[in-house]
Coordinates of C-alpha atoms and ligand atoms in Angstrom, one line a residue:
Chain M
M1285 CA 144.1 130.7 47.9
L1286 CA 143.4 133.3 46.9
T1287 CA 139.3 133.2 47.3
V1288 CA 138.8 130.0 49.3
G1289 CA 141.9 130.6 51.7
G1290 CA 140.9 135.0 51.6
V1291 CA 137.0 133.1 52.7
I1292 CA 138.2 130.5 55.8
S1293 CA 140.7 133.1 57.0
F1294 CA 138.3 135.6 57.2
R1295 CA 135.5 133.7 58.6
G1296 CA 137.8 132.4 61.3
L1297 CA 139.8 135.7 61.2
F1298 CA 137.1 138.5 61.5
N1299 CA 135.7 138.1 65.2
W1300 CA 132.6 140.7 64.4
L1301 CA 130.8 138.1 62.2
N1302 CA 128.0 137.7 64.8
P1303 CA 125.1 139.1 64.5
Y1304 CA 125.5 140.5 67.5
V1305 CA 128.1 142.2 67.0
Y1306 CA 127.5 142.1 62.7
V1307 CA 123.8 143.9 62.8
P1308 CA 125.1 147.2 65.2
T1309 CA 127.8 148.1 64.3
M1310 CA 127.6 147.2 59.9
L1311 CA 124.3 147.8 59.7
V1312 CA 122.5 150.1 62.4
A1313 CA 125.4 152.2 63.2
P1314 CA 125.9 153.8 59.3
I1315 CA 121.9 154.1 59.9
F1316 CA 122.8 157.1 62.5
Q1317 CA 125.6 158.2 61.4
I1318 CA 123.8 159.0 58.3
L1319 CA 120.5 160.0 60.4
L1320 CA 122.5 162.7 62.4
F1321 CA 124.8 164.1 59.9
V1322 CA 121.4 164.8 57.9
Y1323 CA 119.4 166.2 60.9
I1324 CA 123.0 168.6 61.6
G1325 CA 122.8 169.8 57.5
R1326 CA 118.5 170.5 57.7
S1327 CA 118.9 172.5 60.9
A1328 CA 122.1 174.7 60.0
G1329 CA 120.0 174.8 56.3
V1330 CA 123.7 173.8 54.8
G1331 CA 123.8 170.9 51.9
T1332 CA 121.0 168.6 50.8
D1333 CA 120.0 165.1 52.2
A1334 CA 121.9 163.3 49.9
F1335 CA 124.7 165.6 50.2
Y1336 CA 124.7 163.8 53.6
L1337 CA 123.5 160.7 52.6
V1338 CA 125.8 159.6 50.3
G1339 CA 128.8 160.9 51.6
N1340 CA 128.4 159.1 55.1
A1341 CA 126.8 155.8 53.7
V1342 CA 130.0 155.6 51.5
Q1343 CA 132.8 156.6 54.0
Y1344 CA 131.2 154.2 56.7
A1345 CA 132.4 151.4 54.3
S1346 CA 135.7 152.2 56.1
I1347 CA 134.5 151.1 59.4
P1348 CA 134.6 147.5 58.0
C1349 CA 137.3 148.0 55.5
L1350 CA 139.5 149.1 58.0
F1351 CA 138.6 147.1 61.2
A1352 CA 138.1 143.7 59.1
M1353 CA 141.5 143.7 57.2
A1354 CA 143.3 144.3 60.9
N1355 CA 141.9 141.9 62.3
T1356 CA 141.9 139.7 60.0
I1357 CA 145.8 140.1 59.4
A1358 CA 147.0 141.5 62.7
G1359 CA 144.2 138.7 64.5
E1360 CA 146.9 136.4 64.3
R1361 CA 148.6 137.4 67.1
W1362 CA 146.0 137.1 69.7
T1363 CA 145.0 133.2 67.6
Q1364 CA 148.5 132.5 67.6
T1365 CA 148.8 131.8 64.3
L1366 CA 150.9 133.8 62.5
G1367 CA 154.7 131.8 63.3
I1368 CA 152.4 128.5 61.9
V1369 CA 151.5 131.2 59.2
L1370 CA 154.8 132.4 58.3
S1371 CA 156.5 129.3 58.3
T1372 CA 154.0 127.8 55.1
P1373 CA 155.7 128.6 51.8
A1374 CA 152.1 130.5 50.9
N1375 CA 153.2 133.0 48.7
R1376 CA 152.7 136.6 50.9
V1377 CA 151.0 138.7 48.0
A1378 CA 148.1 136.1 47.6
L1379 CA 147.8 135.1 51.4
F1380 CA 147.2 138.8 52.1
V1381 CA 145.1 139.8 48.9
G1382 CA 143.3 137.0 49.6
R1383 CA 141.9 138.0 53.0
S1384 CA 141.2 141.3 51.4
L1385 CA 138.9 139.9 48.7
P1386 CA 136.3 139.2 51.4
V1387 CA 136.5 142.2 53.5
I1388 CA 136.2 144.4 49.9
A1389 CA 133.0 142.2 49.5
N1390 CA 131.7 143.1 53.0
G1391 CA 132.4 146.8 53.2
W1392 CA 130.7 147.2 49.3
F1393 CA 127.9 145.2 51.3
V1394 CA 127.4 147.8 54.5
A1395 CA 127.8 151.2 52.5
M1396 CA 125.2 149.5 49.8
F1397 CA 122.7 148.9 52.7
S1398 CA 123.4 152.2 53.9
L1399 CA 122.6 154.1 51.4
F1400 CA 120.0 152.0 50.3
V1401 CA 118.1 151.9 54.4
G1402 CA 119.3 155.2 55.2
G1403 CA 117.1 156.8 51.0
W1404 CA 114.0 154.6 52.2
V1405 CA 113.9 156.3 55.9
L1406 CA 115.1 159.8 54.4
G1407 CA 113.1 159.6 51.1
V1408 CA 115.7 160.5 49.8
D1409 CA 115.1 159.8 45.7
L1410 CA 118.0 157.4 44.7
P1411 CA 116.4 156.3 40.9
V1412 CA 116.9 152.7 40.1
S1413 CA 118.6 153.7 36.9
A1414 CA 121.6 155.2 39.2
W1415 CA 122.3 151.8 40.8
P1416 CA 124.4 150.3 39.3
G1417 CA 126.6 153.2 38.7
I1418 CA 126.2 153.5 42.7
A1419 CA 127.3 149.4 43.1
L1420 CA 130.5 150.5 40.6
T1421 CA 131.5 152.9 42.7
I1422 CA 131.4 151.9 45.9
A1423 CA 133.0 148.7 44.7
I1424 CA 136.0 150.9 44.1
A1425 CA 136.0 153.2 47.8
S1426 CA 135.4 149.3 49.1
A1427 CA 138.2 148.5 47.0
S1428 CA 140.6 151.6 47.5
C1429 CA 139.8 151.7 51.0
T1430 CA 141.2 147.9 51.7
G1431 CA 144.4 149.2 50.6
L1432 CA 144.6 151.9 53.1
G1433 CA 143.3 148.3 55.3
L1434 CA 146.3 146.6 54.6
L1435 CA 148.7 149.2 55.4
Q1436 CA 147.1 150.0 58.7
A1437 CA 147.1 146.0 59.6
A1438 CA 151.1 145.9 59.1
L1439 CA 151.1 148.8 61.4
A1440 CA 148.7 147.3 63.4
L1441 CA 150.4 143.8 63.9
R1442 CA 153.6 145.5 64.4
V1443 CA 152.1 148.0 66.9
R1444 CA 150.1 145.3 68.6
S1445 CA 146.7 147.0 68.6
T1446 CA 144.3 147.0 65.8
A1447 CA 141.3 148.9 67.3
V1448 CA 143.3 151.8 68.4
L1449 CA 144.7 152.9 65.1
S1450 CA 140.8 152.1 63.0
N1451 CA 139.3 154.5 64.8
I1452 CA 142.0 157.3 64.0
V1453 CA 141.9 156.6 60.3
F1454 CA 138.8 156.6 60.7
G1455 CA 138.3 159.6 62.2
V1456 CA 140.5 161.4 59.5
L1457 CA 138.9 159.6 57.0
L1458 CA 135.5 161.6 57.8
V1459 CA 137.2 164.8 58.0
F1460 CA 139.3 164.7 55.1
T1461 CA 137.4 163.0 51.9
G1462 CA 135.0 165.6 51.7
T1463 CA 132.0 163.2 53.5
N1464 CA 130.3 166.8 55.7
V1465 CA 132.4 169.4 54.6
A1466 CA 132.9 169.5 51.3
L1467 CA 136.6 169.7 49.8
D1468 CA 136.1 173.1 48.8
S1469 CA 135.0 174.1 52.3
L1470 CA 138.3 172.6 54.1
P1471 CA 141.3 174.6 54.7
E1472 CA 142.9 174.3 51.6
W1473 CA 145.9 171.7 53.1
M1474 CA 143.0 169.2 54.5
A1475 CA 141.3 169.2 50.7
T1476 CA 145.1 168.4 49.8
A1477 CA 145.5 166.1 51.9
G1478 CA 141.7 164.3 51.8
R1479 CA 142.8 164.1 47.5
L1480 CA 145.4 161.7 48.5
M1481 CA 143.1 160.0 50.7
P1482 CA 140.8 156.4 49.4
L1483 CA 137.0 157.6 49.0
T1484 CA 137.6 161.4 48.6
H1485 CA 136.9 161.0 45.2
A1486 CA 134.6 158.1 45.5
I1487 CA 132.1 159.9 47.6
E1488 CA 132.7 163.1 44.9
A1489 CA 131.8 160.0 41.7
C1490 CA 128.9 158.4 44.1
R1491 CA 127.0 161.7 44.5
E1492 CA 127.5 162.2 40.5
V1493 CA 126.0 159.2 39.7
V1494 CA 122.7 159.4 41.9
A1495 CA 122.6 163.7 40.4
G1496 CA 122.4 161.1 37.0
A1497 CA 125.6 161.8 35.8
S1498 CA 126.5 159.0 33.5
L1499 CA 129.6 156.4 34.4
S1500 CA 131.8 158.1 31.3
A1501 CA 131.4 161.3 33.2
V1502 CA 133.1 159.8 36.5
A1503 CA 135.2 157.7 35.1
P1504 CA 138.0 160.1 36.1
L1505 CA 136.6 159.8 39.2
L1506 CA 136.5 155.9 39.5
L1507 CA 140.2 156.0 38.4
R1508 CA 141.6 158.3 40.3
E1509 CA 140.0 156.6 43.5
G1510 CA 141.3 152.6 42.2
L1511 CA 144.9 154.5 41.8
I1512 CA 144.9 155.8 45.0
G1513 CA 143.9 152.7 46.2
A1514 CA 146.4 150.5 44.5
V1515 CA 149.1 152.5 45.9
F1516 CA 147.9 152.1 49.7
A1517 CA 147.9 148.0 48.8
V1518 CA 151.2 148.2 47.6
L1519 CA 152.5 150.0 50.8
G1520 CA 150.6 147.6 52.7
L1521 CA 152.5 145.1 51.0
A1522 CA 155.5 145.9 51.2
A1523 CA 154.7 146.7 54.8
L1524 CA 154.2 143.9 55.6
R1525 CA 156.9 141.7 53.3
W1526 CA 159.4 144.5 55.9
V1527 CA 157.1 143.3 59.0
E1528 CA 158.0 139.9 58.0
A1529 CA 161.6 140.6 57.0
E1530 CA 162.4 142.5 60.6
S1531 CA 160.4 139.8 62.6
R1532 CA 163.1 137.7 61.3
R1533 CA 165.9 139.7 61.9
H1534 CA 164.7 141.0 65.7
A1535 CA 161.7 138.3 66.3
T1536 CA 160.3 141.4 66.7
L1537 CA 156.2 139.6 66.6
E1538 CA 157.5 137.0 69.2
L1539 CA 156.1 134.3 67.1
Q1540 CA 155.0 131.0 69.0
Chain H
M24 CA 172.4 112.1 52.7
S25 CA 171.7 113.7 56.0
I26 CA 167.7 115.0 56.5
L27 CA 168.9 118.6 58.4
E28 CA 172.7 119.6 59.3
A29 CA 172.8 122.4 61.6
H30 CA 176.6 124.2 61.7
D31 CA 177.8 126.5 64.5
L32 CA 173.9 128.3 64.9
R33 CA 173.9 131.5 66.7
R34 CA 171.5 133.1 68.0
T35 CA 171.6 136.2 70.3
F36 CA 168.7 138.7 70.9
T37 CA 168.4 142.7 71.7
T38 CA 166.2 143.1 74.9
T39 CA 165.4 146.9 75.5
T40 CA 164.1 147.4 78.9
G41 CA 162.8 151.5 79.8
V42 CA 160.9 153.9 77.6
L43 CA 163.2 157.0 78.4
R44 CA 166.2 155.3 79.6
R45 CA 166.6 152.2 77.2
N46 CA 169.0 149.7 78.8
R47 CA 170.1 146.9 76.1
K48 CA 170.6 143.6 77.1
Q49 CA 172.1 141.2 74.8
V50 CA 170.7 138.0 75.6
E51 CA 172.9 134.3 73.9
A52 CA 170.2 132.0 73.4
V53 CA 172.0 129.6 71.5
R54 CA 175.6 129.6 71.7
G55 CA 176.6 127.7 68.6
V56 CA 175.1 124.3 68.2
S57 CA 175.9 122.5 65.7
F58 CA 174.2 118.2 65.5
A59 CA 172.8 116.3 61.9
I60 CA 169.2 114.4 61.5
E61 CA 168.9 111.3 59.5
P62 CA 166.0 110.1 57.3
G63 CA 163.8 108.4 59.2
E64 CA 165.5 109.3 62.7
L65 CA 162.8 110.7 65.4
F66 CA 165.8 112.9 67.1
G67 CA 165.0 114.2 70.4
L68 CA 165.9 117.9 71.4
L69 CA 166.3 118.3 75.3
G70 CA 167.4 121.2 77.8
P71 CA 165.4 122.9 80.9
N72 CA 163.3 126.1 80.6
G73 CA 165.5 128.8 78.9
A74 CA 167.7 126.4 77.1
G75 CA 167.5 127.9 73.0
K76 CA 165.6 124.9 72.5
T77 CA 162.7 126.6 69.8
T78 CA 165.1 129.1 69.8
T79 CA 167.2 126.4 67.3
I80 CA 163.4 125.3 66.1
K81 CA 162.3 129.0 64.6
M82 CA 165.9 129.2 62.7
L83 CA 165.4 126.0 61.4
I84 CA 161.8 126.7 60.2
T85 CA 162.8 130.2 58.7
L86 CA 160.8 132.0 61.2
L87 CA 164.4 133.0 62.7
L88 CA 167.5 134.0 60.8
P89 CA 170.6 132.6 62.7
T90 CA 173.3 135.1 64.3
A91 CA 176.2 133.2 62.8
G92 CA 176.3 129.3 62.2
S93 CA 174.1 127.8 58.9
A94 CA 171.9 124.9 58.7
N95 CA 170.7 123.4 55.7
I96 CA 167.6 120.5 55.2
L97 CA 167.3 118.3 52.6
G98 CA 170.4 120.7 50.9
L99 CA 168.6 123.3 51.1
D100 CA 170.3 127.0 53.2
V101 CA 167.6 127.8 56.2
V102 CA 168.3 131.3 54.9
R103 CA 169.1 131.7 51.4
D104 CA 166.5 129.2 50.5
A105 CA 163.5 129.8 52.8
R106 CA 160.6 129.4 50.9
E107 CA 161.8 125.9 49.3
V108 CA 163.1 124.8 52.9
R109 CA 159.1 126.2 54.4
R110 CA 157.3 123.5 51.8
H111 CA 159.0 120.5 53.4
I112 CA 158.7 120.4 56.8
G113 CA 156.3 120.8 59.3
Y114 CA 155.9 122.8 62.5
V115 CA 154.0 121.9 65.0
F116 CA 153.8 123.3 68.6
G117 CA 152.2 122.6 72.5
G118 CA 150.2 124.3 73.8
D119 CA 146.0 124.9 73.4
R120 CA 146.5 128.1 71.3
G121 CA 147.5 128.4 67.2
L122 CA 143.9 127.7 66.0
Y123 CA 141.4 129.5 64.6
E124 CA 139.0 128.8 67.3
R125 CA 135.9 130.3 65.6
L126 CA 136.5 127.2 62.8
S127 CA 135.8 123.7 62.8
A128 CA 138.9 121.0 62.2
Q129 CA 138.3 120.9 59.2
D130 CA 138.7 124.2 57.8
N131 CA 141.0 124.6 60.4
L132 CA 142.6 122.2 57.7
R133 CA 141.8 123.5 54.9
Y134 CA 142.7 126.2 55.3
F135 CA 146.8 125.1 56.3
A136 CA 146.0 122.8 52.6
E137 CA 145.6 125.8 50.7
L138 CA 148.5 127.7 52.4
Y139 CA 150.6 124.2 51.7
A140 CA 149.1 124.8 48.2
V141 CA 147.8 120.8 48.6
P142 CA 146.0 120.5 45.3
A143 CA 142.0 121.0 45.6
R144 CA 141.3 117.5 44.0
D145 CA 143.5 115.6 47.1
Q146 CA 142.5 118.1 50.6
R147 CA 139.1 116.2 51.1
A148 CA 141.3 112.8 51.0
R149 CA 144.1 114.0 52.6
I150 CA 142.2 115.4 55.4
G151 CA 140.1 112.3 55.8
E152 CA 143.0 110.3 56.5
L153 CA 144.9 112.5 58.6
L154 CA 142.3 113.0 60.9
E155 CA 141.3 109.5 60.5
L156 CA 145.3 109.0 62.2
V157 CA 144.9 111.5 64.7
G158 CA 141.7 110.2 66.4
L159 CA 139.6 113.3 65.6
T160 CA 137.4 111.4 63.1
G161 CA 133.6 112.3 63.4
R162 CA 134.4 115.7 65.8
E163 CA 135.8 117.3 62.0
K164 CA 132.7 119.8 61.7
E165 CA 132.9 121.0 65.4
R166 CA 134.5 124.2 65.8
V167 CA 138.1 124.5 67.4
E168 CA 136.8 126.5 70.9
G169 CA 135.0 123.2 71.8
F170 CA 137.9 120.9 71.8
S171 CA 139.7 119.5 74.5
R172 CA 143.7 120.0 74.8
G173 CA 144.4 116.3 73.9
M174 CA 142.6 116.5 71.2
R175 CA 143.9 120.5 69.8
Q176 CA 147.0 119.0 70.0
R177 CA 146.5 115.6 67.5
L178 CA 144.2 119.0 65.6
H179 CA 147.1 120.4 65.1
I180 CA 149.7 117.1 64.7
A181 CA 146.6 116.4 61.1
R182 CA 147.6 120.3 60.6
G183 CA 151.5 119.6 60.5
L184 CA 151.4 116.6 58.2
L185 CA 148.9 117.9 55.3
H186 CA 151.5 118.7 52.9
D187 CA 153.7 115.7 53.8
P188 CA 156.7 117.2 54.7
A189 CA 160.1 115.0 54.6
L190 CA 161.1 117.0 58.3
L191 CA 157.9 117.3 61.2
F192 CA 159.4 119.5 64.2
L193 CA 157.4 119.1 67.6
D194 CA 157.9 121.8 70.0
E195 CA 156.7 120.2 73.1
P196 CA 153.4 118.2 71.5
S197 CA 152.5 117.2 75.3
I198 CA 152.9 119.9 77.5
G199 CA 149.7 119.8 79.7
I200 CA 148.0 116.4 78.3
D201 CA 146.6 114.2 80.5
P202 CA 148.3 110.6 80.9
V203 CA 146.0 109.3 78.9
G204 CA 146.0 111.6 76.0
A205 CA 149.9 111.6 76.1
R206 CA 150.3 108.2 75.8
E207 CA 148.2 108.1 72.4
L208 CA 150.0 111.2 71.3
R209 CA 152.8 109.1 71.7
A210 CA 151.2 106.0 70.0
T211 CA 150.8 108.4 67.2
I212 CA 154.1 110.0 67.3
A213 CA 155.7 106.6 66.9
G214 CA 153.3 105.6 64.4
L215 CA 154.4 108.4 62.3
R216 CA 158.0 107.1 63.2
S217 CA 157.6 103.4 62.0
A218 CA 155.9 105.7 59.2
G219 CA 159.1 106.7 58.1
K220 CA 158.9 109.8 59.1
T221 CA 161.9 112.3 60.4
I222 CA 160.6 114.1 62.8
L223 CA 163.1 116.7 65.6
L224 CA 160.5 116.4 68.7
T225 CA 161.2 118.5 72.2
T226 CA 159.8 117.3 75.5
H227 CA 160.2 118.2 79.5
Y228 CA 159.3 114.1 79.7
M229 CA 162.5 112.4 79.9
F230 CA 160.5 109.0 80.4
E231 CA 159.0 110.0 76.6
A232 CA 161.8 111.0 75.0
D233 CA 163.0 107.6 76.0
E234 CA 160.5 105.6 74.4
L235 CA 160.1 107.7 71.3
C236 CA 163.6 108.8 70.3
D237 CA 166.1 107.7 68.5
R238 CA 169.3 109.8 69.3
I239 CA 168.4 112.9 71.7
A240 CA 170.6 115.7 72.6
V241 CA 170.9 117.8 75.1
L242 CA 170.7 121.4 75.2
S243 CA 172.0 123.1 78.5
Q244 CA 172.5 127.1 78.0
G245 CA 172.1 127.6 74.5
E246 CA 175.4 124.6 74.2
L247 CA 175.1 120.5 73.6
V248 CA 176.2 119.3 76.1
A249 CA 175.8 115.5 75.2
E250 CA 174.3 113.5 72.2
G251 CA 173.6 110.6 71.5
T252 CA 171.2 107.1 71.6
P253 CA 169.0 106.9 75.1
A254 CA 171.2 103.9 75.6
Q255 CA 174.3 106.0 75.3
L256 CA 173.9 109.1 77.0
K257 CA 172.0 106.6 80.7
A258 CA 175.5 104.8 79.7
R259 CA 177.3 107.5 81.5
V260 CA 176.0 107.4 84.3
T261 CA 175.3 104.0 84.3
A262 CA 178.8 103.0 85.2
G263 CA 177.6 103.8 88.7
S264 CA 174.3 103.7 90.4
V265 CA 171.8 106.0 92.1
V266 CA 170.7 105.9 95.8
E267 CA 167.3 107.6 96.7
V268 CA 166.7 108.3 99.9
E269 CA 163.1 109.6 100.8
T270 CA 163.2 112.1 103.8
F271 CA 160.2 113.8 106.1
S272 CA 161.9 117.0 106.9
G273 CA 158.6 119.4 106.3
V274 CA 160.4 123.1 107.0
G275 CA 162.7 123.6 109.7
P276 CA 166.2 124.3 110.7
A277 CA 166.5 120.5 109.9
D278 CA 165.8 121.5 105.7
V279 CA 166.9 119.0 104.2
R280 CA 168.0 121.3 101.7
G281 CA 170.9 122.1 104.0
K282 CA 172.2 119.2 103.7
V283 CA 172.4 119.1 99.7
D284 CA 176.5 120.5 99.7
A285 CA 177.6 117.9 102.2
V286 CA 175.6 115.2 100.9
G287 CA 177.4 116.6 97.7
A288 CA 180.9 116.4 98.9
L289 CA 181.1 112.5 100.1
P290 CA 183.3 111.1 98.3
G291 CA 182.3 108.9 95.9
V292 CA 178.9 111.1 94.8
R293 CA 179.2 112.4 91.7
S294 CA 176.1 115.2 91.9
V295 CA 173.1 114.9 94.5
V296 CA 169.1 116.5 93.3
V297 CA 166.3 116.7 95.8
D298 CA 162.6 116.2 94.6
D299 CA 159.8 117.3 96.2
R300 CA 157.1 114.8 96.8
P301 CA 154.0 115.9 98.5
D302 CA 155.0 114.7 102.0
G303 CA 158.3 115.3 101.6
E304 CA 161.5 114.8 99.7
T305 CA 162.8 112.6 97.9
V306 CA 167.1 113.1 97.7
V307 CA 168.7 111.3 94.8
V308 CA 172.4 111.2 94.9
Q309 CA 173.7 110.1 91.6
V310 CA 177.7 107.6 93.1
E311 CA 180.9 106.6 91.1
P312 CA 180.8 102.5 90.8
G313 CA 182.5 100.2 93.1
V314 CA 181.1 103.0 96.0
D315 CA 178.7 102.4 98.6
V316 CA 177.8 106.0 99.8
T317 CA 174.5 104.3 101.6
A318 CA 175.7 104.7 105.5
A319 CA 177.8 108.0 104.6
V320 CA 174.5 109.7 103.1
L321 CA 172.6 108.3 105.8
G322 CA 174.8 109.7 108.5
T323 CA 174.9 113.4 106.8
L324 CA 171.3 113.4 106.6
S325 CA 170.8 112.4 110.6
G326 CA 168.7 114.7 112.1
I327 CA 165.6 114.3 109.1
R328 CA 163.4 111.4 109.6
V329 CA 164.2 109.4 106.6
G330 CA 161.7 106.3 104.9
R331 CA 162.3 104.3 102.3
V332 CA 166.1 104.2 100.4
V333 CA 166.4 102.1 97.1
T334 CA 169.9 101.5 95.0
R335 CA 169.1 101.3 90.8
E336 CA 170.1 101.7 88.2
P337 CA 170.1 105.3 86.2
T338 CA 167.4 106.2 84.0
L339 CA 167.1 108.7 81.2
E340 CA 166.4 111.5 83.8
D341 CA 169.5 110.9 85.4
A342 CA 171.4 111.2 82.5
Y343 CA 170.1 114.5 82.3
V344 CA 169.9 116.1 85.5
Q345 CA 173.4 115.4 85.9
L346 CA 174.1 116.2 82.4
V347 CA 172.4 119.8 83.0
S348 CA 173.2 120.5 86.1
S349 CA 177.1 119.7 86.1
Ligands
ATP2029 N1 161.8 137.6 71.5 C1 162.8 137.1 72.2 N2 163.6 138.0 73.0 C2 164.3 137.8 74.2 N3 164.4 136.8 74.6 C3 164.5 135.7 73.7 C4 163.6 136.1 73.2 N4 163.4 134.6 72.4 C5 164.2 133.5 73.4 N5 164.6 134.5 73.8 C6 165.6 133.5 75.1 O1 166.2 132.8 74.7 C7 166.5 131.8 75.2 C8 166.6 130.1 74.8 O2 164.6 130.6 75.6 P1 164.0 129.3 74.3 O3 162.7 130.0 73.9 O4 164.7 129.0 73.3 O5 164.2 127.9 75.2 P2 163.6 126.4 75.5 O6 165.1 125.2 76.0 O7 162.7 126.6 74.2 O8 162.5 126.8 77.2 P3 161.8 126.4 77.3 O9 162.0 124.8 77.5 O10 161.1 127.0 78.3 O11 160.7 126.4 76.0 C9 165.9 132.2 76.8 O12 166.5 132.8 77.8 C10 165.0 133.4 76.8 O13 164.4 134.3 77.5
MG2030 MG1 160.8 126.1 74.1

């Protein structure tokens, strides 16, 4: 159920899996975001191209992670399949974790693609030797952001709106994770909050890897990134459990 | 041992209206329902809209907790042993939703086979069998979004049977299906029954219930008002007859509905209902045994153009209408 079920439900519920939606939102939009901030950086004379390229490419993983996770869980309300799914004996942890695996893979692909194409367009030198480290860092970033996606999906299930929430969380991550403004330059409280969010440590690690750092040098950052993601994933699973229990008590999900 | 036993099930909903000043209202959807279903039985749960059929089913399939009372399926408590109960039940509701539109029929079934933990090596054969059973063989590769309502409904039934449940819940499976499709669906359900499946069925079509069900319970405003075989329910009104009068009153002062109370007050009349026809109405009068009310009814309806008048044996629908309108 973890893998086969995950992939089938991803295809069934993620309604952006259509080239007319996927290509513009997943492959073209991140390049615009990268270009926008690189040129802002250039004209303001702060930060290198690589700083903005890496920050925005990794941060853009939050679009697939947040939206796809919310769609594949809260989308059940539109297909009216939730009642049927919840009347099965399926283990809920395996069910929802299974659904998150394709989301993670997709988020990884989107960020890798953005980084690769963005680097090529801007002429930023990303050494071949750095790519294995980049791939691992982005995989961890995508997983931890999907952890937050699970929590957000539980909320979306309850409030019956996915896009609004995902957009807000995306905006928060864009500001707080040091994507375009280094944490040192943010007000203290924002930097502190940013350090508790997914992506922050992965972006920092990825910048160091691109600058030539070894994997062992960034291991502590990656560990913290993974830990934050795990905490959010556990919170998300607990929230989903609560939403289900609450619905059995108070009929809050209007299951068919 | 019964497959299912419900003891005094109750369910109250609290609804709130208004954003600032919240008004809480309690709706007693199910008010003390008890019944049992025996192995191999096709049990019908009938009742008007809002009677509490779906709410009862949701409690039995573990989607809702009862406010009070209890129920068990194969001896497993639907609250305490919810997860175990789910392994033994299938749930199918009517209408065209509840499927993953973007996926093929086969992938819809594969997904639920995963959720029901059907072993991977058995899945292909099981899905093939079920597609055959519901007559969708050859269409399994097509996306569900292109399926007609009847095809969707049959796919739903296949889905509900994937894990070979001991008890299948069918909540209005024939809703919105054309007569030919509905006939095929009834044949499928009858086939399941002869294959030994235990089924709980709800429907608003009385002939369907009459044709399929071994036993029927009638729910009205959250309470069971009758239970028995279709023959027993009919017998409740069989001691008597039904007079049907075709009328063509149109709308206006001579509206037939204005006379219903007067007809109902005639001696020997048990109940009166008016059914619409395209060109008028049919007044259906339930009559006590040994009384001939035809002349009195026609007298009361004077001033209204009257067509055919027939006296016939009561049907399950007559029994039902009498049960839920009294
Ligand atoms: N989630 C809910 N919140 C509040 N009230 C509800 C809820 N679900 C059902 N009800 C109320 O409970 C009553 C019973 O509804 P239910 O859906 O069980 O009826 P039903 O017999 O299945 O009707 P139908 O034939 O129309 O399907 C109705 O008055 C309905 O409005
Ligand atoms: Mg219903």
